[in-house]
Short mmCIF file of C-alpha atoms and ligand atoms in Angstrom, two decimals:
data_model
loop_
_atom_site.label_atom_id
_atom_site.label_comp_id
_atom_site.label_asym_id
_atom_site.label_seq_id
_atom_site.Cartn_x
_atom_site.Cartn_y
_atom_site.Cartn_z
CA MET A 1 0.00 0.00 0.00
CA GLY A 2 1.33 3.50 -0.89
CA LYS A 3 1.92 6.17 1.75
CA THR A 4 -1.14 8.25 0.73
CA ALA A 5 -3.41 5.21 0.67
CA ARG A 6 -2.17 4.20 4.11
CA ALA A 7 -2.75 7.71 5.46
CA ALA A 8 -6.28 7.75 3.97
CA ASP A 9 -6.91 4.33 5.45
CA LYS A 10 -5.74 5.53 8.85
CA SER A 11 -7.96 8.61 8.83
CA ALA A 12 -10.93 6.46 7.70
CA ASP A 13 -10.26 4.23 10.73
CA ARG A 14 -10.12 7.32 12.89
CA GLY A 15 -13.44 8.58 11.53
CA ALA A 16 -15.06 5.34 12.70
CA GLU A 17 -13.58 5.64 16.20
CA LYS A 18 -15.47 7.06 19.15
CA GLY A 19 -13.13 10.03 19.54
CA VAL A 20 -9.60 11.33 19.10
CA GLN A 21 -6.63 12.10 21.31
CA ARG A 22 -6.09 15.86 21.24
CA CYS A 23 -3.22 18.08 22.42
CA ILE A 24 -4.64 20.54 24.98
CA ASP A 25 -2.17 23.26 23.97
CA SER A 26 -4.42 25.68 22.08
CA ALA A 27 -1.54 26.76 19.81
CA CYS A 28 -1.04 23.13 18.71
CA GLY A 29 -4.35 21.25 19.05
CA ALA A 30 -3.00 18.26 17.03
CA THR A 31 -5.24 15.19 16.99
CA TYR A 32 -4.32 11.51 16.94
CA GLY A 33 -6.21 8.24 16.63
CA LEU A 34 -7.32 6.36 19.73
CA ARG A 35 -5.08 3.39 18.94
CA GLU A 36 -1.91 5.48 18.79
CA ARG A 37 0.23 4.58 21.77
CA ILE A 38 1.36 8.08 22.79
CA TYR A 39 1.30 9.78 26.17
CA VAL A 40 2.20 13.35 25.24
CA CYS A 41 1.73 15.20 21.95
CA PRO A 42 4.44 13.93 19.54
CA ARG A 43 4.37 17.30 17.77
CA CYS A 44 4.83 19.76 20.68
CA GLY A 45 5.25 17.64 23.84
CA GLY A 46 1.95 19.00 25.24
CA THR A 47 -0.53 17.07 27.39
CA LEU A 48 -3.15 14.96 25.64
CA GLU A 49 -6.81 14.49 26.39
CA ILE A 50 -9.47 12.37 24.78
CA ASP A 51 -12.16 14.14 22.89
CA CYS A 52 -15.09 11.69 22.73
CA HIS A 53 -17.81 12.07 20.14
CA LEU A 54 -20.53 12.26 22.76
CA VAL A 55 -24.13 11.60 21.84
CA ALA A 56 -26.93 11.18 24.35
CA SER A 57 -29.04 9.09 21.98
CA GLY A 58 -32.69 9.61 22.83
CA GLY A 59 -31.77 12.73 24.86
CA ALA A 60 -30.46 13.37 28.35
CA THR A 61 -33.48 11.87 30.14
CA ALA A 62 -33.25 8.61 28.18
CA LEU A 63 -29.55 8.31 28.98
CA ARG A 64 -30.16 8.90 32.70
CA LYS A 65 -32.84 6.23 32.66
CA ARG A 66 -30.60 3.75 30.85
CA TRP A 67 -27.85 4.25 33.44
CA ALA A 68 -30.30 3.89 36.30
CA ALA A 69 -31.68 0.64 34.82
CA ARG A 70 -28.15 -0.77 34.49
CA ALA A 71 -27.62 -0.32 38.23
CA ALA A 72 -30.08 -3.19 38.74
CA SER A 73 -28.53 -5.44 36.06
CA ARG A 74 -26.14 -8.36 36.66
CA ASP A 75 -24.28 -7.97 33.36
CA PRO A 76 -20.62 -7.46 34.46
CA ARG A 77 -20.41 -4.30 32.35
CA ASP A 78 -23.29 -2.87 34.35
CA VAL A 79 -22.05 -4.05 37.74
CA SER A 80 -18.89 -1.99 37.18
CA GLY A 81 -19.35 1.65 38.17
CA VAL A 82 -17.14 2.59 35.21
CA TRP A 83 -18.43 0.49 32.32
CA ARG A 84 -22.06 1.26 33.23
CA TYR A 85 -21.37 4.66 31.62
CA ARG A 86 -19.84 3.16 28.47
CA GLU A 87 -21.54 5.64 26.10
CA MET A 88 -19.13 8.20 27.52
CA LEU A 89 -15.97 6.06 27.10
CA PRO A 90 -13.66 5.91 24.05
CA PHE A 91 -14.01 2.19 23.37
CA ASP A 92 -15.76 0.31 20.58
CA GLU A 93 -17.95 -2.72 21.27
CA PRO A 94 -17.21 -5.47 22.00
CA ILE A 95 -14.93 -4.00 24.65
CA PRO A 96 -12.35 -6.40 26.17
CA PHE A 97 -12.98 -4.63 29.47
CA VAL A 98 -10.85 -5.42 32.52
CA THR A 99 -12.80 -4.97 35.73
CA LEU A 100 -12.71 -5.65 39.46
CA PHE A 101 -16.18 -4.10 39.78
CA GLU A 102 -14.79 -0.69 40.63
CA GLY A 103 -16.88 2.39 41.40
CA ASN A 104 -20.27 2.19 43.14
CA THR A 105 -18.71 3.99 46.11
CA PRO A 106 -20.81 5.47 48.93
CA LEU A 107 -21.78 9.11 49.43
CA TYR A 108 -22.03 9.73 53.17
CA HIS A 109 -23.28 12.63 55.27
CA GLY A 110 -20.57 13.70 57.72
CA PRO A 111 -22.29 15.75 60.46
CA ARG A 112 -19.23 16.10 62.69
CA SER A 113 -16.99 17.00 59.77
CA ALA A 114 -19.63 19.51 58.61
CA ARG A 115 -19.71 21.23 62.01
CA TYR A 116 -15.92 21.22 62.11
CA CYS A 117 -15.87 23.06 58.77
CA GLY A 118 -18.63 25.51 59.73
CA LEU A 119 -21.14 24.00 57.29
CA ASP A 120 -24.79 23.01 57.76
CA ASP A 121 -24.12 19.78 55.84
CA LEU A 122 -21.18 18.05 54.18
CA ARG A 123 -21.18 14.93 52.08
CA LEU A 124 -18.17 12.70 51.56
CA LYS A 125 -17.79 10.61 48.41
CA HIS A 126 -15.57 7.75 49.53
CA GLN A 127 -13.46 6.58 46.62
CA GLY A 128 -11.37 4.64 49.12
CA CYS A 129 -14.12 2.00 48.98
CA ASN A 130 -12.86 0.79 45.60
CA PRO A 131 -11.45 -2.76 45.21
CA THR A 132 -7.82 -1.85 46.00
CA GLY A 133 -8.79 0.89 48.47
CA SER A 134 -8.27 3.99 46.34
CA PHE A 135 -9.86 6.07 43.58
CA LYS A 136 -7.19 4.87 41.14
CA ASP A 137 -9.20 1.75 40.27
CA THR A 138 -11.75 3.53 38.08
CA GLY A 139 -8.99 4.88 35.84
CA MET A 140 -6.95 1.70 35.94
CA SER A 141 -9.90 -0.28 34.63
CA THR A 142 -9.92 1.79 31.41
CA ALA A 143 -6.11 2.16 31.15
CA ILE A 144 -5.47 -1.59 31.41
CA THR A 145 -8.33 -2.24 29.00
CA GLN A 146 -6.57 0.08 26.52
CA ALA A 147 -3.28 -1.75 27.19
CA VAL A 148 -5.08 -4.94 26.09
CA VAL A 149 -6.58 -3.18 23.03
CA VAL A 150 -3.14 -2.01 21.82
CA GLY A 151 -1.50 -5.36 22.60
CA ALA A 152 0.91 -4.11 25.28
CA ARG A 153 3.17 -6.57 27.09
CA THR A 154 4.05 -4.78 30.31
CA ALA A 155 2.13 -2.08 32.15
CA VAL A 156 4.25 0.32 34.21
CA CYS A 157 3.78 3.36 36.42
CA ALA A 158 5.56 5.63 38.87
CA SER A 159 3.68 5.88 42.11
CA THR A 160 3.47 7.09 45.67
CA GLY A 161 1.75 3.74 46.36
CA ASN A 162 -1.88 3.75 45.31
CA THR A 163 -1.50 3.86 41.53
CA SER A 164 0.97 0.99 41.79
CA ALA A 165 -1.38 -1.14 43.92
CA SER A 166 -4.16 -0.53 41.44
CA LEU A 167 -2.02 -1.13 38.36
CA ALA A 168 -0.67 -4.38 39.79
CA ALA A 169 -4.19 -5.63 40.52
CA TYR A 170 -5.68 -4.77 37.13
CA ALA A 171 -2.65 -6.02 35.21
CA GLY A 172 -3.02 -9.23 37.21
CA ARG A 173 -6.67 -9.52 36.13
CA ALA A 174 -5.66 -9.01 32.50
CA GLY A 175 -2.74 -11.45 32.69
CA LEU A 176 -0.25 -8.69 31.81
CA GLN A 177 3.16 -8.25 33.33
CA SER A 178 3.43 -5.17 35.54
CA ALA A 179 6.27 -3.13 36.97
CA VAL A 180 6.03 -0.21 39.38
CA LEU A 181 8.57 2.48 40.28
CA LEU A 182 8.31 3.60 43.90
CA PRO A 183 10.43 6.15 45.78
CA ARG A 184 12.41 3.97 48.19
CA GLY A 185 11.33 4.30 51.81
CA GLN A 186 8.49 6.72 51.01
CA THR A 187 5.58 4.37 50.39
CA THR A 188 3.43 3.02 53.21
CA ALA A 189 3.85 -0.64 54.08
CA GLY A 190 0.25 -1.46 53.18
CA LYS A 191 0.48 -0.03 49.68
CA LEU A 192 3.81 -1.72 49.00
CA ALA A 193 2.41 -5.04 50.23
CA GLN A 194 -0.48 -4.76 47.76
CA SER A 195 1.82 -4.36 44.75
CA LEU A 196 3.88 -7.35 45.88
CA ASP A 197 0.85 -9.55 46.40
CA TYR A 198 -0.70 -8.67 43.03
CA GLY A 199 2.53 -9.81 41.40
CA ALA A 200 4.14 -6.59 40.15
CA LEU A 201 7.88 -6.20 39.76
CA VAL A 202 8.47 -3.56 42.45
CA CYS A 203 11.43 -1.28 41.62
CA GLU A 204 12.46 0.79 44.63
CA ILE A 205 14.11 3.89 43.25
CA ASP A 206 16.57 6.11 45.11
CA GLY A 207 14.82 9.45 44.72
CA ASN A 208 11.35 10.91 45.10
CA PHE A 209 8.13 10.44 43.12
CA ASP A 210 9.12 13.12 40.60
CA ASP A 211 12.35 11.21 39.85
CA CYS A 212 10.29 8.04 39.28
CA MET A 213 7.97 9.97 36.96
CA ARG A 214 10.92 11.24 34.90
CA LEU A 215 12.12 7.66 34.46
CA ILE A 216 8.65 6.58 33.35
CA GLN A 217 8.62 9.23 30.65
CA GLU A 218 11.89 7.78 29.31
CA LEU A 219 10.62 4.19 29.52
CA GLY A 220 7.47 5.08 27.59
CA ASP A 221 9.48 5.03 24.32
CA ASP A 222 10.04 1.30 24.59
CA PRO A 223 7.49 -0.55 22.42
CA SER A 224 6.97 -3.30 25.01
CA ILE A 225 5.92 -0.81 27.70
CA TYR A 226 2.52 0.68 28.40
CA VAL A 227 2.56 3.69 30.75
CA ALA A 228 -0.46 3.77 33.05
CA ASN A 229 0.18 6.98 34.98
CA SER A 230 -2.51 9.65 34.80
CA ILE A 231 -0.55 11.39 32.04
CA ASN A 232 -2.15 8.61 29.98
CA PRO A 233 -5.50 10.08 28.90
CA PHE A 234 -7.24 6.68 29.08
CA ARG A 235 -6.79 6.77 32.87
CA ILE A 236 -8.67 10.06 33.01
CA GLU A 237 -11.55 8.53 31.03
CA GLY A 238 -12.24 5.95 33.74
CA GLN A 239 -11.75 8.43 36.56
CA LYS A 240 -14.19 10.94 35.05
CA THR A 241 -17.06 8.47 35.60
CA VAL A 242 -17.10 9.41 39.30
CA ALA A 243 -18.75 12.68 38.20
CA PHE A 244 -21.56 10.67 36.57
CA GLU A 245 -22.01 8.39 39.58
CA LEU A 246 -21.97 11.37 41.93
CA MET A 247 -24.67 13.18 39.94
CA GLU A 248 -26.86 10.07 40.08
CA GLN A 249 -26.37 9.94 43.86
CA CYS A 250 -27.25 13.65 44.10
CA LEU A 251 -30.44 12.92 42.11
CA TRP A 252 -29.02 15.24 39.43
CA GLN A 253 -29.05 18.29 41.74
CA VAL A 254 -25.71 19.94 40.97
CA PRO A 255 -23.66 20.53 44.17
CA ASP A 256 -22.27 24.03 44.68
CA HIS A 257 -18.75 22.78 45.47
CA VAL A 258 -16.77 19.61 44.84
CA VAL A 259 -13.42 19.50 46.63
CA VAL A 260 -10.57 17.06 45.89
CA PRO A 261 -6.98 16.54 47.03
CA GLY A 262 -4.24 17.41 44.54
CA GLY A 263 -1.07 15.41 43.86
CA ASN A 264 -0.22 14.60 40.26
CA MET A 265 -3.54 16.30 39.34
CA GLY A 266 -5.19 13.43 37.47
CA ASN A 267 -8.22 13.25 39.76
CA SER A 268 -9.09 16.95 39.53
CA THR A 269 -8.60 16.81 35.75
CA ALA A 270 -10.91 13.82 35.50
CA LEU A 271 -13.69 15.24 37.66
CA GLY A 272 -13.57 18.51 35.75
CA LYS A 273 -13.82 16.61 32.45
CA GLY A 274 -16.72 14.49 33.67
CA PHE A 275 -18.78 17.51 34.74
CA GLN A 276 -17.90 19.40 31.56
CA GLU A 277 -19.15 16.50 29.42
CA LEU A 278 -22.42 16.32 31.38
CA LEU A 279 -22.85 20.03 30.78
CA GLU A 280 -22.20 19.61 27.04
CA LEU A 281 -24.86 16.89 26.88
CA ARG A 282 -27.24 19.15 28.88
CA MET A 283 -27.51 16.53 31.59
CA ILE A 284 -26.63 19.26 34.10
CA ASP A 285 -27.23 23.00 33.74
CA ARG A 286 -24.11 24.35 35.47
CA LEU A 287 -20.73 23.20 36.74
CA PRO A 288 -20.04 22.71 40.45
CA LYS A 289 -17.12 24.84 41.63
CA LEU A 290 -14.16 22.44 41.64
CA SER A 291 -11.48 23.18 44.26
CA VAL A 292 -8.19 21.36 44.75
CA ILE A 293 -6.29 21.13 48.04
CA GLN A 294 -2.56 20.44 48.31
CA ALA A 295 -0.33 19.81 51.31
CA GLU A 296 1.69 22.92 52.20
CA GLY A 297 5.06 21.24 51.62
CA ALA A 298 4.04 19.93 48.18
CA ALA A 299 1.90 22.70 46.76
CA PRO A 300 3.34 23.98 43.47
CA LEU A 301 -0.07 24.56 41.89
CA ALA A 302 -1.53 26.33 44.92
CA ARG A 303 1.50 28.64 44.84
CA LEU A 304 0.95 29.35 41.14
CA PHE A 305 -2.77 29.89 41.70
CA GLU A 306 -2.03 32.59 44.31
CA THR A 307 -0.14 34.59 41.70
CA LEU A 308 -2.76 34.38 38.92
CA ASP A 309 -4.81 37.34 37.85
CA LEU A 310 -8.12 35.51 37.41
CA ARG A 311 -9.46 38.13 34.96
CA GLN A 312 -6.61 37.33 32.58
CA THR A 313 -7.11 33.59 32.52
CA ALA A 314 -10.56 34.01 30.90
CA GLY A 315 -12.14 31.04 32.62
CA GLY A 316 -9.24 28.72 31.81
CA GLU A 317 -8.81 29.78 28.16
CA HIS A 318 -5.42 31.39 28.84
CA LEU A 319 -3.12 29.30 30.97
CA PRO A 320 0.38 30.10 32.21
CA GLU A 321 3.14 28.35 30.24
CA THR A 322 5.08 27.07 33.21
CA MET A 323 4.73 26.13 36.85
CA ALA A 324 7.71 26.24 39.23
CA PRO A 325 8.10 22.74 40.73
CA VAL A 326 8.80 22.12 44.42
CA LYS A 327 12.23 20.46 44.43
CA ASN A 328 12.02 18.59 47.73
CA PRO A 329 8.34 18.06 48.47
CA ARG A 330 7.60 17.30 52.12
CA THR A 331 4.44 16.01 53.73
CA LEU A 332 3.31 13.10 55.87
CA ALA A 333 0.47 12.67 53.39
CA THR A 334 2.82 10.56 51.26
CA ALA A 335 0.15 9.91 48.59
CA ILE A 336 0.40 13.54 47.48
CA LYS A 337 4.09 14.14 48.11
CA ILE A 338 4.63 15.43 44.58
CA GLY A 339 6.55 18.52 43.50
CA ALA A 340 6.04 18.50 39.72
CA PRO A 341 2.50 17.30 38.90
CA VAL A 342 2.27 16.21 35.27
CA SER A 343 -1.40 17.10 34.70
CA TRP A 344 -1.25 20.58 36.25
CA LYS A 345 -2.44 22.42 33.13
CA LYS A 346 -5.52 20.28 32.61
CA ALA A 347 -6.41 20.53 36.31
CA LEU A 348 -5.89 24.30 36.40
CA ARG A 349 -8.09 24.70 33.33
CA ALA A 350 -10.88 22.67 34.99
CA VAL A 351 -10.70 24.67 38.23
CA LEU A 352 -10.70 28.02 36.43
CA ARG A 353 -13.62 27.03 34.18
CA SER A 354 -15.68 26.13 37.23
CA GLY A 355 -14.78 29.12 39.44
CA GLY A 356 -13.08 27.00 42.13
CA LYS A 357 -9.84 27.55 44.04
CA ILE A 358 -6.51 25.80 44.59
CA ILE A 359 -5.13 26.21 48.11
CA ALA A 360 -2.69 24.54 50.51
CA VAL A 361 -3.23 23.26 54.05
CA SER A 362 -0.74 22.53 56.85
CA GLU A 363 0.25 19.14 58.29
CA GLN A 364 -1.63 19.98 61.51
CA GLU A 365 -4.77 20.91 59.57
CA ILE A 366 -4.61 17.64 57.60
CA ALA A 367 -4.11 15.55 60.74
CA ASP A 368 -7.02 17.14 62.65
CA ALA A 369 -9.37 16.97 59.66
CA LYS A 370 -8.49 13.29 59.28
CA ALA A 371 -9.40 12.57 62.90
CA MET A 372 -12.72 14.42 62.40
CA ILE A 373 -13.58 12.28 59.35
CA GLY A 374 -12.76 9.29 61.52
CA ARG A 375 -15.21 10.50 64.22
CA ASP A 376 -17.94 10.40 61.59
CA GLY A 377 -17.22 6.67 61.35
CA ILE A 378 -15.80 7.05 57.87
CA GLY A 379 -12.01 7.34 57.98
CA CYS A 380 -9.60 7.92 55.11
CA GLU A 381 -5.89 8.21 54.44
CA PRO A 382 -4.08 11.49 55.22
CA GLY A 383 -3.96 12.72 51.59
CA SER A 384 -7.77 12.52 51.40
CA ALA A 385 -8.25 14.59 54.56
CA THR A 386 -6.80 17.65 52.81
CA THR A 387 -10.34 18.08 51.45
CA VAL A 388 -12.01 18.64 54.82
CA ALA A 389 -9.07 20.78 55.99
CA GLY A 390 -9.38 22.82 52.78
CA ILE A 391 -13.15 23.19 53.04
CA LYS A 392 -12.77 24.56 56.59
CA LYS A 393 -10.35 27.18 55.23
CA LEU A 394 -12.54 28.03 52.24
CA VAL A 395 -15.56 28.51 54.54
CA ALA A 396 -13.50 30.78 56.80
CA ALA A 397 -12.37 32.77 53.75
CA GLY A 398 -15.96 33.21 52.53
CA HIS A 399 -15.51 31.20 49.31
CA ILE A 400 -17.97 28.56 50.58
CA ARG A 401 -21.16 29.62 52.41
CA ALA A 402 -22.46 27.60 55.38
CA ASP A 403 -25.71 26.71 53.61
CA GLU A 404 -24.12 25.59 50.33
CA ASN A 405 -24.17 22.05 49.03
CA VAL A 406 -20.62 20.71 49.40
CA ILE A 407 -19.00 17.38 48.49
CA ALA A 408 -15.54 16.28 49.63
CA VAL A 409 -13.99 13.47 47.60
CA LEU A 410 -12.07 11.04 49.83
CA THR A 411 -9.52 9.22 47.74
CA GLY A 412 -8.02 6.46 49.88
CA HIS A 413 -8.97 4.01 52.63
CA MET A 414 -7.84 4.60 56.21
CA LEU A 415 -5.99 1.26 56.36
CA LYS A 416 -3.63 2.41 53.61
CA ASP A 417 -1.62 4.15 56.35
CA PRO A 418 -2.42 2.86 59.85
CA ASP A 419 0.96 3.97 61.25
CA TYR A 420 0.05 7.62 60.70
CA VAL A 421 -3.31 7.14 62.44
CA SER A 422 -1.81 5.38 65.39
CA GLN A 423 0.97 7.97 65.83
CA TYR A 424 -1.53 10.85 65.71
CA HIS A 425 -3.69 9.30 68.42
CA ARG A 426 -0.69 8.42 70.60
CA GLY A 427 0.71 11.94 70.16
CA THR A 428 3.93 10.82 68.46
CA LEU A 429 3.33 12.12 64.94
CA GLY A 430 5.88 14.55 63.49
CA LEU A 431 7.44 15.62 60.22
CA ASP A 432 11.11 14.64 60.04
CA SER A 433 13.65 17.39 59.76
CA GLY A 434 14.23 16.80 56.05
CA GLY A 435 16.78 19.63 56.03
CA THR A 436 19.50 18.92 53.48
CA ASP A 437 22.17 19.26 56.18
CA GLY A 438 20.06 17.31 58.66
CA SER A 439 20.12 20.22 61.12
CA ALA A 440 16.54 21.55 60.85
CA PRO A 441 14.39 20.59 63.86
CA SER A 442 11.62 18.03 63.44
CA ARG A 443 8.09 19.45 63.56
CA PRO A 444 5.79 17.66 66.01
CA ILE A 445 2.10 17.46 65.21
CA ASP A 446 -0.35 17.88 68.04
CA GLY A 447 -2.94 15.14 68.40
CA ALA A 448 -5.70 17.71 68.98
CA PHE A 449 -8.38 15.00 68.78
CA GLN A 450 -6.14 12.36 70.27
CA ASN A 451 -7.61 9.01 71.27
CA SER A 452 -4.73 6.98 72.65
CA PRO A 453 -5.25 3.39 73.82
CA GLU A 454 -5.50 2.89 77.58
CA ARG A 455 -3.95 0.11 79.61
CA VAL A 456 -6.83 -1.30 81.64
CA ALA A 457 -6.72 -4.03 84.31
CA ALA A 458 -8.30 -7.32 83.25
CA ASN A 459 -11.50 -7.05 85.26
CA LYS A 460 -15.05 -5.75 84.80
CA ALA A 461 -14.87 -3.02 87.44
CA ALA A 462 -11.75 -1.48 85.93
CA ILE A 463 -13.33 -1.45 82.45
CA LEU A 464 -16.54 0.16 83.74
CA ALA A 465 -14.56 2.76 85.70
CA THR A 466 -12.55 3.65 82.59
CA LEU A 467 -15.76 4.00 80.56
CA GLU A 468 -17.26 6.27 83.21
CA ARG A 469 -14.20 8.50 83.16
CA ARG A 470 -14.40 8.87 79.41
CA ARG A 471 -18.16 9.60 79.28
N1 F0G B 501 -5.27 10.90 47.28
C1 F0G B 501 -4.64 9.72 47.26
C2 F0G B 501 -4.99 8.73 48.31
C3 F0G B 501 -3.67 9.44 46.27
O1 F0G B 501 -3.08 8.26 46.26
C4 F0G B 501 -3.35 10.44 45.32
C5 F0G B 501 -2.35 10.21 44.30
C6 F0G B 501 -4.06 11.65 45.39
C7 F0G B 501 -5.00 11.85 46.37
C8 F0G B 501 -3.83 12.73 44.41
O2 F0G B 501 -4.46 12.47 43.18
O3 F0G B 501 -2.46 12.54 41.73
O4 F0G B 501 -4.75 12.49 40.79
O5 F0G B 501 -3.92 14.51 41.98
N2 F0G B 501 -1.58 9.22 44.27
C9 F0G B 501 -0.70 8.89 43.16
C10 F0G B 501 -0.14 7.50 43.31
C11 F0G B 501 0.24 9.91 42.74
O6 F0G B 501 0.92 7.22 42.74
O7 F0G B 501 -0.76 6.68 43.98
P1 F0G B 501 -3.87 13.03 41.83
#
């Protein structure tokens, strides 16, 4: 076949596909077919997103009804909280979908957390109730499915621990080899154990997450490798479905605010994309304000946000070219210990479009908010608690009103990091010095809502007396 014929053939294939991969850089805007195994724009190096040809056949009401009916079906595609929304996903039928029945996570009321924040009500969408205990599973389901579609041999990622656990599990389901790059000594024991058990090759790298991410970008050139970090736009496609599930749980009443933690910025990008697509299909009539919360010691995007003149960004149309990374990110919320988030532009665009904010919270604020979420009987890992800490600050600053409808997205399960929890309640939590010369003092964190275990004599009277004292 001649070159022109091949090109024509390729574009005909593309026309039949459910969407394209598009460079988000407005000066470039290049498009590529869905089967092209690329992670950044080959022309300009920009970030890619998937532009789906969305059609709500039969109209928005019919699509809502179809999704609701699937929630009662036993077809595996419908049991999954990702594939139930398959109209919105860039895959052709029959889809070789890889699932662990992700999604379907609860939306809880958190009365104590609400009071703590100064709100009348607060709801918590617990993505930590996914099969591997974090929100990563929704995106991994689509990313590993795409790895199967393109015939990849080995799926790889850099991770602070949750992406790797999820990748290892889904690759295991698909029978693919997996390898994960983790910053040595900076991943919680629980997360590391998951990757080992699911059969991944665990590479402990001397360096931080950003160093692992740089290595991944180099490895992506190898034809045997499939990169499943959230720079891969197929990850975002799965993760955006949480917006659809959330709207169903809210009976299609758009919340005023949705607040998420920020690390590598895939989650905020995905939620923003999900809501934007619902708006385009007229399934919702406005966007919730999307706000992102980072940990103070790993907050490059919050720092950039502070310097922006919001009038000049034109609702996310004009974005800054660069973001200064944090060279040595520091936080006990290891999940979000990231200094150079790869999806920062897409996330910033989503926040600006919606009218939300990007702010940072301190280690003490994270720790106390986490204990408050625990008191509601919910629990989460430290990175997730940035949301409640951030909401408290945004209420105090007047960005969120007490009577507004607010959702915090919790991203990871409490048992991902039990050491942190235990140290907080025993009053032994602290951020290590981390000074390059080792001389900076360590910063203790006060267990303001401490609940340390008590040594009680082994008899009924002693137990009852202890209970009485604590009443
Ligand atoms: N919360 C948890 C529990 C996480 O594990 C992460 C990211 C985030 C929030 C931030 O989400 O990166 O999409 O902005 N963890 C990644 C990982 C980086 O490797 O597990 P993000």
